[in-house]
Amino acid sequence: MTTSVIGLFESRDVASKVLGELTKAGFDKKAVEILQGVAVSKISSRLVDAGYEEDRAKSYGEAVEKGGALVVAETTDDKADKALSTMRRFEVLTPEALLEKIGGSETEKAQVIEEELEVGKARTTGGKRLEVSVSEREVQESVTLHEETVDVERTKADRVLKPEDADKAFQDRTVEMTEIKEKPVVSKQAHVVEEVALTKQSGEREATVSGTVRRQDVTVEDIDRKSGKS
């Protein structure tokens, strides 16, 4: 696992020497950083991530803000003691010791802060999709069918044929009558009844964006000193 080994020093010059010694001892230079002139919140967050209590991490941040330099070395657990002993060749300070060493001057700061409105563009995608689906429905149509029927009708008769008519009658022949019947025939034919097309048009438009920005000002006022009688 990776361990963060830290050392607080009086100045950046001392911290740079510590960095050189760590590099000579075999530690990766990219895994060692010097923090100076960094916001208290950044150092505090960095040390909390490394496992320090929030209050203690904040005290280190405040000490660095007053002028100290913090060396943070990322190394494996088995090399943590070696990194610590290398740092201890120099004067490693606690936040309290550093503040005492720097001096008893007290500095209070106020910041002038102004927000700026930044307008960017966010691209969203959308559009329309055509989905073709097939459905079925029952259709009924009426059709008139022509139908013919041939019927056979027998009628009794009793009349005498003349000899010449009898000769004509006694002949072989065939009498046919054709009947016609229609039946429904179903066929299908596809017709295009509508076409749907997707068309994309590109263009640009101007948009006015408004927002509220804040500004924090610092006003300097003199405090009237009142004298008292003893």
PDB file of C-alpha atoms in Angstrom:
ATOM      1  CA  MET A   1       0.000   0.000   0.000  1.00  0.00           C
ATOM      2  CA  THR A   2       1.013   3.641  -0.450  1.00  0.00           C
ATOM      3  CA  THR A   3       1.811   5.850   2.542  1.00  0.00           C
ATOM      4  CA  SER A   4       2.137   9.644   2.676  1.00  0.00           C
ATOM      5  CA  VAL A   5       5.171  10.744   4.726  1.00  0.00           C
ATOM      6  CA  ILE A   6       5.195  14.478   5.529  1.00  0.00           C
ATOM      7  CA  GLY A   7       7.725  16.870   6.986  1.00  0.00           C
ATOM      8  CA  LEU A   8       7.279  20.553   7.835  1.00  0.00           C
ATOM      9  CA  PHE A   9      10.343  22.773   7.370  1.00  0.00           C
ATOM     10  CA  GLU A  10      11.197  26.398   7.980  1.00  0.00           C
ATOM     11  CA  SER A  11      11.733  27.417   4.342  1.00  0.00           C
ATOM     12  CA  ARG A  12      11.610  26.215   0.782  1.00  0.00           C
ATOM     13  CA  ASP A  13      15.399  26.078   0.660  1.00  0.00           C
ATOM     14  CA  VAL A  14      15.432  23.475   3.428  1.00  0.00           C
ATOM     15  CA  ALA A  15      12.550  21.601   1.749  1.00  0.00           C
ATOM     16  CA  SER A  16      14.475  21.526  -1.555  1.00  0.00           C
ATOM     17  CA  LYS A  17      17.475  19.983   0.225  1.00  0.00           C
ATOM     18  CA  VAL A  18      15.177  17.358   1.737  1.00  0.00           C
ATOM     19  CA  LEU A  19      13.836  16.612  -1.730  1.00  0.00           C
ATOM     20  CA  GLY A  20      17.408  16.135  -2.995  1.00  0.00           C
ATOM     21  CA  GLU A  21      18.269  13.737  -0.176  1.00  0.00           C
ATOM     22  CA  LEU A  22      15.113  11.709  -0.781  1.00  0.00           C
ATOM     23  CA  THR A  23      16.009  11.412  -4.466  1.00  0.00           C
ATOM     24  CA  LYS A  24      19.523  10.245  -3.578  1.00  0.00           C
ATOM     25  CA  ALA A  25      18.007   7.678  -1.233  1.00  0.00           C
ATOM     26  CA  GLY A  26      16.160   6.119  -4.157  1.00  0.00           C
ATOM     27  CA  PHE A  27      12.740   7.760  -3.895  1.00  0.00           C
ATOM     28  CA  ASP A  28      10.982   8.770  -7.097  1.00  0.00           C
ATOM     29  CA  LYS A  29      11.242  12.541  -7.541  1.00  0.00           C
ATOM     30  CA  LYS A  30       7.781  12.612  -9.142  1.00  0.00           C
ATOM     31  CA  ALA A  31       6.330  11.109  -5.957  1.00  0.00           C
ATOM     32  CA  VAL A  32       7.672  13.928  -3.763  1.00  0.00           C
ATOM     33  CA  GLU A  33       6.155  17.414  -3.739  1.00  0.00           C
ATOM     34  CA  ILE A  34       6.819  20.641  -1.901  1.00  0.00           C
ATOM     35  CA  LEU A  35       3.803  22.656  -0.792  1.00  0.00           C
ATOM     36  CA  GLN A  36       4.337  26.333  -0.049  1.00  0.00           C
ATOM     37  CA  GLY A  37       2.141  29.357  -0.525  1.00  0.00           C
ATOM     38  CA  VAL A  38      -0.858  27.074  -0.959  1.00  0.00           C
ATOM     39  CA  ALA A  39      -4.319  27.720   0.453  1.00  0.00           C
ATOM     40  CA  VAL A  40      -5.023  26.261   3.865  1.00  0.00           C
ATOM     41  CA  SER A  41      -7.999  24.331   2.507  1.00  0.00           C
ATOM     42  CA  LYS A  42      -5.900  22.573  -0.139  1.00  0.00           C
ATOM     43  CA  ILE A  43      -3.230  21.428   2.329  1.00  0.00           C
ATOM     44  CA  SER A  44      -5.866  20.435   4.860  1.00  0.00           C
ATOM     45  CA  SER A  45      -7.729  18.367   2.267  1.00  0.00           C
ATOM     46  CA  ARG A  46      -4.464  16.784   1.117  1.00  0.00           C
ATOM     47  CA  LEU A  47      -3.519  15.680   4.624  1.00  0.00           C
ATOM     48  CA  VAL A  48      -7.019  14.488   5.524  1.00  0.00           C
ATOM     49  CA  ASP A  49      -6.852  12.209   2.485  1.00  0.00           C
ATOM     50  CA  ALA A  50      -3.547  10.928   3.834  1.00  0.00           C
ATOM     51  CA  GLY A  51      -5.213   9.999   7.141  1.00  0.00           C
ATOM     52  CA  TYR A  52      -4.638  13.052   9.353  1.00  0.00           C
ATOM     53  CA  GLU A  53      -7.283  14.431  11.677  1.00  0.00           C
ATOM     54  CA  GLU A  54      -8.993  17.485  10.210  1.00  0.00           C
ATOM     55  CA  ASP A  55      -7.922  19.853  12.995  1.00  0.00           C
ATOM     56  CA  ARG A  56      -4.305  18.702  12.791  1.00  0.00           C
ATOM     57  CA  ALA A  57      -4.316  18.945   9.011  1.00  0.00           C
ATOM     58  CA  LYS A  58      -5.661  22.502   9.259  1.00  0.00           C
ATOM     59  CA  SER A  59      -2.876  23.490  11.651  1.00  0.00           C
ATOM     60  CA  TYR A  60      -0.296  22.334   9.108  1.00  0.00           C
ATOM     61  CA  GLY A  61      -2.067  24.371   6.443  1.00  0.00           C
ATOM     62  CA  GLU A  62      -2.026  27.492   8.601  1.00  0.00           C
ATOM     63  CA  ALA A  63       1.683  27.001   9.353  1.00  0.00           C
ATOM     64  CA  VAL A  64       2.523  26.712   5.650  1.00  0.00           C
ATOM     65  CA  GLU A  65       0.460  29.807   4.951  1.00  0.00           C
ATOM     66  CA  LYS A  66       2.580  31.759   7.457  1.00  0.00           C
ATOM     67  CA  GLY A  67       5.769  30.879   5.569  1.00  0.00           C
ATOM     68  CA  GLY A  68       6.763  27.225   6.084  1.00  0.00           C
ATOM     69  CA  ALA A  69       7.254  24.534   3.432  1.00  0.00           C
ATOM     70  CA  LEU A  70       5.672  21.099   3.580  1.00  0.00           C
ATOM     71  CA  VAL A  71       7.312  18.057   1.936  1.00  0.00           C
ATOM     72  CA  VAL A  72       4.943  15.191   1.068  1.00  0.00           C
ATOM     73  CA  ALA A  73       6.484  11.915  -0.108  1.00  0.00           C
ATOM     74  CA  GLU A  74       4.322   9.120  -1.487  1.00  0.00           C
ATOM     75  CA  THR A  75       6.003   5.758  -0.907  1.00  0.00           C
ATOM     76  CA  THR A  76       5.257   2.147  -0.089  1.00  0.00           C
ATOM     77  CA  ASP A  77       4.729   1.022   3.502  1.00  0.00           C
ATOM     78  CA  ASP A  78       8.086  -0.752   3.682  1.00  0.00           C
ATOM     79  CA  LYS A  79       9.962   2.427   2.705  1.00  0.00           C
ATOM     80  CA  ALA A  80       8.031   4.847   4.940  1.00  0.00           C
ATOM     81  CA  ASP A  81      10.529   4.629   7.824  1.00  0.00           C
ATOM     82  CA  LYS A  82      13.420   5.282   5.458  1.00  0.00           C
ATOM     83  CA  ALA A  83      11.702   8.392   4.086  1.00  0.00           C
ATOM     84  CA  LEU A  84      11.010   9.638   7.616  1.00  0.00           C
ATOM     85  CA  SER A  85      14.606   9.104   8.764  1.00  0.00           C
ATOM     86  CA  THR A  86      15.869  10.942   5.672  1.00  0.00           C
ATOM     87  CA  MET A  87      13.670  13.936   6.517  1.00  0.00           C
ATOM     88  CA  ARG A  88      14.854  13.897  10.137  1.00  0.00           C
ATOM     89  CA  ARG A  89      18.401  14.677   9.024  1.00  0.00           C
ATOM     90  CA  PHE A  90      17.006  18.175   8.805  1.00  0.00           C
ATOM     91  CA  GLU A  91      14.997  20.145  11.334  1.00  0.00           C
ATOM     92  CA  VAL A  92      11.462  18.818  11.067  1.00  0.00           C
ATOM     93  CA  LEU A  93       9.071  21.201  12.811  1.00  0.00           C
ATOM     94  CA  THR A  94       5.621  20.916  14.267  1.00  0.00           C
ATOM     95  CA  PRO A  95       3.134  23.631  13.205  1.00  0.00           C
ATOM     96  CA  GLU A  96       3.442  25.222  16.654  1.00  0.00           C
ATOM     97  CA  ALA A  97       7.256  25.175  16.549  1.00  0.00           C
ATOM     98  CA  LEU A  98       7.287  26.721  13.094  1.00  0.00           C
ATOM     99  CA  LEU A  99       4.984  29.578  14.123  1.00  0.00           C
ATOM    100  CA  GLU A 100       7.161  30.265  17.167  1.00  0.00           C
ATOM    101  CA  LYS A 101      10.306  30.172  15.015  1.00  0.00           C
ATOM    102  CA  ILE A 102       8.883  32.571  12.442  1.00  0.00           C
ATOM    103  CA  GLY A 103       8.007  35.079  15.124  1.00  0.00           C
ATOM    104  CA  GLY A 104       5.176  36.395  17.183  1.00  0.00           C
ATOM    105  CA  SER A 105       3.771  38.678  14.518  1.00  0.00           C
ATOM    106  CA  GLU A 106       0.104  38.103  13.903  1.00  0.00           C
ATOM    107  CA  THR A 107      -1.455  38.556  10.512  1.00  0.00           C
ATOM    108  CA  GLU A 108      -5.117  38.602   9.725  1.00  0.00           C
ATOM    109  CA  LYS A 109      -6.226  38.568   6.118  1.00  0.00           C
ATOM    110  CA  ALA A 110      -9.353  39.541   4.288  1.00  0.00           C
ATOM    111  CA  GLN A 111      -9.904  38.787   0.648  1.00  0.00           C
ATOM    112  CA  VAL A 112     -11.481  40.793  -2.112  1.00  0.00           C
ATOM    113  CA  ILE A 113     -13.408  38.292  -4.168  1.00  0.00           C
ATOM    114  CA  GLU A 114     -15.210  38.901  -7.418  1.00  0.00           C
ATOM    115  CA  GLU A 115     -17.131  36.407  -9.468  1.00  0.00           C
ATOM    116  CA  GLU A 116     -17.043  36.384 -13.246  1.00  0.00           C
ATOM    117  CA  LEU A 117     -19.807  35.096 -15.436  1.00  0.00           C
ATOM    118  CA  GLU A 118     -18.493  32.455 -17.802  1.00  0.00           C
ATOM    119  CA  VAL A 119     -20.766  31.405 -20.619  1.00  0.00           C
ATOM    120  CA  GLY A 120     -20.084  28.189 -22.484  1.00  0.00           C
ATOM    121  CA  LYS A 121     -21.991  25.808 -24.646  1.00  0.00           C
ATOM    122  CA  ALA A 122     -23.304  22.379 -23.774  1.00  0.00           C
ATOM    123  CA  ARG A 123     -24.275  20.147 -26.658  1.00  0.00           C
ATOM    124  CA  THR A 124     -27.291  17.913 -26.350  1.00  0.00           C
ATOM    125  CA  THR A 125     -28.421  15.349 -28.850  1.00  0.00           C
ATOM    126  CA  GLY A 126     -31.978  14.577 -29.842  1.00  0.00           C
ATOM    127  CA  GLY A 127     -33.963  14.157 -33.008  1.00  0.00           C
ATOM    128  CA  LYS A 128     -36.592  11.905 -34.462  1.00  0.00           C
ATOM    129  CA  ARG A 129     -36.487   8.247 -35.342  1.00  0.00           C
ATOM    130  CA  LEU A 130     -38.555   6.448 -37.950  1.00  0.00           C
ATOM    131  CA  GLU A 131     -39.581   2.951 -36.961  1.00  0.00           C
ATOM    132  CA  VAL A 132     -41.285   0.796 -39.557  1.00  0.00           C
ATOM    133  CA  SER A 133     -43.644  -1.821 -38.171  1.00  0.00           C
ATOM    134  CA  VAL A 134     -45.971  -4.246 -39.932  1.00  0.00           C
ATOM    135  CA  SER A 135     -49.488  -4.886 -38.661  1.00  0.00           C
ATOM    136  CA  GLU A 136     -52.337  -6.990 -39.965  1.00  0.00           C
ATOM    137  CA  ARG A 137     -56.058  -6.337 -40.084  1.00  0.00           C
ATOM    138  CA  GLU A 138     -59.024  -8.258 -41.362  1.00  0.00           C
ATOM    139  CA  VAL A 139     -60.562  -6.800 -44.544  1.00  0.00           C
ATOM    140  CA  GLN A 140     -63.899  -7.786 -46.060  1.00  0.00           C
ATOM    141  CA  GLU A 141     -64.925  -6.967 -49.618  1.00  0.00           C
ATOM    142  CA  SER A 142     -68.149  -7.857 -51.486  1.00  0.00           C
ATOM    143  CA  VAL A 143     -68.020  -9.257 -55.019  1.00  0.00           C
ATOM    144  CA  THR A 144     -70.887 -10.199 -57.349  1.00  0.00           C
ATOM    145  CA  LEU A 145     -70.430 -13.669 -58.811  1.00  0.00           C
ATOM    146  CA  HIS A 146     -72.131 -14.828 -62.043  1.00  0.00           C
ATOM    147  CA  GLU A 147     -73.518 -18.338 -61.898  1.00  0.00           C
ATOM    148  CA  GLU A 148     -75.240 -20.487 -64.546  1.00  0.00           C
ATOM    149  CA  THR A 149     -77.013 -23.812 -63.972  1.00  0.00           C
ATOM    150  CA  VAL A 150     -78.054 -26.352 -66.611  1.00  0.00           C
ATOM    151  CA  ASP A 151     -81.183 -28.238 -65.639  1.00  0.00           C
ATOM    152  CA  VAL A 152     -82.554 -31.353 -67.286  1.00  0.00           C
ATOM    153  CA  GLU A 153     -86.291 -31.386 -67.903  1.00  0.00           C
ATOM    154  CA  ARG A 154     -88.168 -34.403 -69.247  1.00  0.00           C
ATOM    155  CA  THR A 155     -91.661 -33.955 -70.701  1.00  0.00           C
ATOM    156  CA  LYS A 156     -93.922 -36.802 -71.763  1.00  0.00           C
ATOM    157  CA  ALA A 157     -95.154 -36.583 -75.380  1.00  0.00           C
ATOM    158  CA  ASP A 158     -97.318 -38.668 -77.723  1.00  0.00           C
ATOM    159  CA  ARG A 159     -97.164 -37.564 -81.280  1.00  0.00           C
ATOM    160  CA  VAL A 160     -96.602 -39.370 -84.576  1.00  0.00           C
ATOM    161  CA  LEU A 161     -93.619 -38.428 -86.745  1.00  0.00           C
ATOM    162  CA  LYS A 162     -93.849 -38.371 -90.486  1.00  0.00           C
ATOM    163  CA  PRO A 163     -91.572 -40.810 -92.248  1.00  0.00           C
ATOM    164  CA  GLU A 164     -89.158 -38.119 -93.371  1.00  0.00           C
ATOM    165  CA  ASP A 165     -89.039 -36.665 -89.832  1.00  0.00           C
ATOM    166  CA  ALA A 166     -88.441 -40.107 -88.397  1.00  0.00           C
ATOM    167  CA  ASP A 167     -85.398 -40.556 -90.657  1.00  0.00           C
ATOM    168  CA  LYS A 168     -83.970 -37.333 -89.358  1.00  0.00           C
ATOM    169  CA  ALA A 169     -84.715 -38.190 -85.736  1.00  0.00           C
ATOM    170  CA  PHE A 170     -83.009 -41.536 -85.757  1.00  0.00           C
ATOM    171  CA  GLN A 171     -79.466 -40.198 -85.916  1.00  0.00           C
ATOM    172  CA  ASP A 172     -76.635 -40.240 -83.313  1.00  0.00           C
ATOM    173  CA  ARG A 173     -75.812 -36.785 -81.987  1.00  0.00           C
ATOM    174  CA  THR A 174     -74.717 -35.030 -78.861  1.00  0.00           C
ATOM    175  CA  VAL A 175     -76.426 -32.045 -77.315  1.00  0.00           C
ATOM    176  CA  GLU A 176     -74.360 -29.973 -74.894  1.00  0.00           C
ATOM    177  CA  MET A 177     -75.063 -26.828 -72.878  1.00  0.00           C
ATOM    178  CA  THR A 178     -72.217 -25.216 -70.909  1.00  0.00           C
ATOM    179  CA  GLU A 179     -72.832 -23.719 -67.528  1.00  0.00           C
ATOM    180  CA  ILE A 180     -70.567 -21.050 -66.060  1.00  0.00           C
ATOM    181  CA  LYS A 181     -69.881 -20.434 -62.367  1.00  0.00           C
ATOM    182  CA  GLU A 182     -67.654 -17.717 -60.933  1.00  0.00           C
ATOM    183  CA  LYS A 183     -65.763 -18.063 -57.656  1.00  0.00           C
ATOM    184  CA  PRO A 184     -63.912 -15.372 -55.744  1.00  0.00           C
ATOM    185  CA  VAL A 185     -60.190 -15.101 -56.320  1.00  0.00           C
ATOM    186  CA  VAL A 186     -58.116 -13.112 -53.792  1.00  0.00           C
ATOM    187  CA  SER A 187     -54.864 -11.423 -54.714  1.00  0.00           C
ATOM    188  CA  LYS A 188     -52.861  -8.713 -52.965  1.00  0.00           C
ATOM    189  CA  GLN A 189     -51.120  -5.704 -54.402  1.00  0.00           C
ATOM    190  CA  ALA A 190     -49.026  -3.249 -52.388  1.00  0.00           C
ATOM    191  CA  HIS A 191     -49.639   0.474 -52.879  1.00  0.00           C
ATOM    192  CA  VAL A 192     -47.498   3.288 -51.459  1.00  0.00           C
ATOM    193  CA  VAL A 193     -49.965   5.611 -49.756  1.00  0.00           C
ATOM    194  CA  GLU A 194     -47.554   7.919 -47.899  1.00  0.00           C
ATOM    195  CA  GLU A 195     -43.844   8.645 -47.601  1.00  0.00           C
ATOM    196  CA  VAL A 196     -42.215   9.985 -44.431  1.00  0.00           C
ATOM    197  CA  ALA A 197     -38.769  11.577 -44.653  1.00  0.00           C
ATOM    198  CA  LEU A 198     -36.401  12.993 -42.026  1.00  0.00           C
ATOM    199  CA  THR A 199     -34.620  16.215 -42.997  1.00  0.00           C
ATOM    200  CA  LYS A 200     -31.982  17.937 -40.858  1.00  0.00           C
ATOM    201  CA  GLN A 201     -31.357  21.660 -41.182  1.00  0.00           C
ATOM    202  CA  SER A 202     -28.410  23.417 -39.567  1.00  0.00           C
ATOM    203  CA  GLY A 203     -28.235  27.007 -38.456  1.00  0.00           C
ATOM    204  CA  GLU A 204     -27.043  29.310 -35.719  1.00  0.00           C
ATOM    205  CA  ARG A 205     -28.862  31.542 -33.311  1.00  0.00           C
ATOM    206  CA  GLU A 206     -27.831  34.142 -30.796  1.00  0.00           C
ATOM    207  CA  ALA A 207     -28.758  33.550 -27.164  1.00  0.00           C
ATOM    208  CA  THR A 208     -28.443  36.090 -24.378  1.00  0.00           C
ATOM    209  CA  VAL A 209     -27.493  34.590 -21.028  1.00  0.00           C
ATOM    210  CA  SER A 210     -27.871  36.515 -17.809  1.00  0.00           C
ATOM    211  CA  GLY A 211     -26.647  35.662 -14.364  1.00  0.00           C
ATOM    212  CA  THR A 212     -25.843  37.198 -11.009  1.00  0.00           C
ATOM    213  CA  VAL A 213     -22.244  37.541  -9.919  1.00  0.00           C
ATOM    214  CA  ARG A 214     -21.081  38.495  -6.469  1.00  0.00           C
ATOM    215  CA  ARG A 215     -18.244  40.693  -5.254  1.00  0.00           C
ATOM    216  CA  GLN A 216     -16.801  40.829  -1.809  1.00  0.00           C
ATOM    217  CA  ASP A 217     -15.062  44.099  -0.916  1.00  0.00           C
ATOM    218  CA  VAL A 218     -12.870  44.949   2.022  1.00  0.00           C
ATOM    219  CA  THR A 219     -13.337  48.348   3.694  1.00  0.00           C
ATOM    220  CA  VAL A 220     -10.624  49.676   5.952  1.00  0.00           C
ATOM    221  CA  GLU A 221     -11.807  51.771   8.910  1.00  0.00           C
ATOM    222  CA  ASP A 222      -9.947  53.357  11.753  1.00  0.00           C
ATOM    223  CA  ILE A 223     -10.969  52.296  15.234  1.00  0.00           C
ATOM    224  CA  ASP A 224     -11.293  55.164  17.710  1.00  0.00           C
ATOM    225  CA  ARG A 225      -9.132  54.534  20.711  1.00  0.00           C
ATOM    226  CA  LYS A 226     -10.672  55.543  24.020  1.00  0.00           C
ATOM    227  CA  SER A 227      -8.489  56.529  26.904  1.00  0.00           C
ATOM    228  CA  GLY A 228      -9.402  55.565  30.405  1.00  0.00           C
ATOM    229  CA  LYS A 229      -8.576  57.131  33.731  1.00  0.00           C
ATOM    230  CA  SER A 230      -6.631  55.169  36.262  1.00  0.00           C
TER     231      SER A 230
END
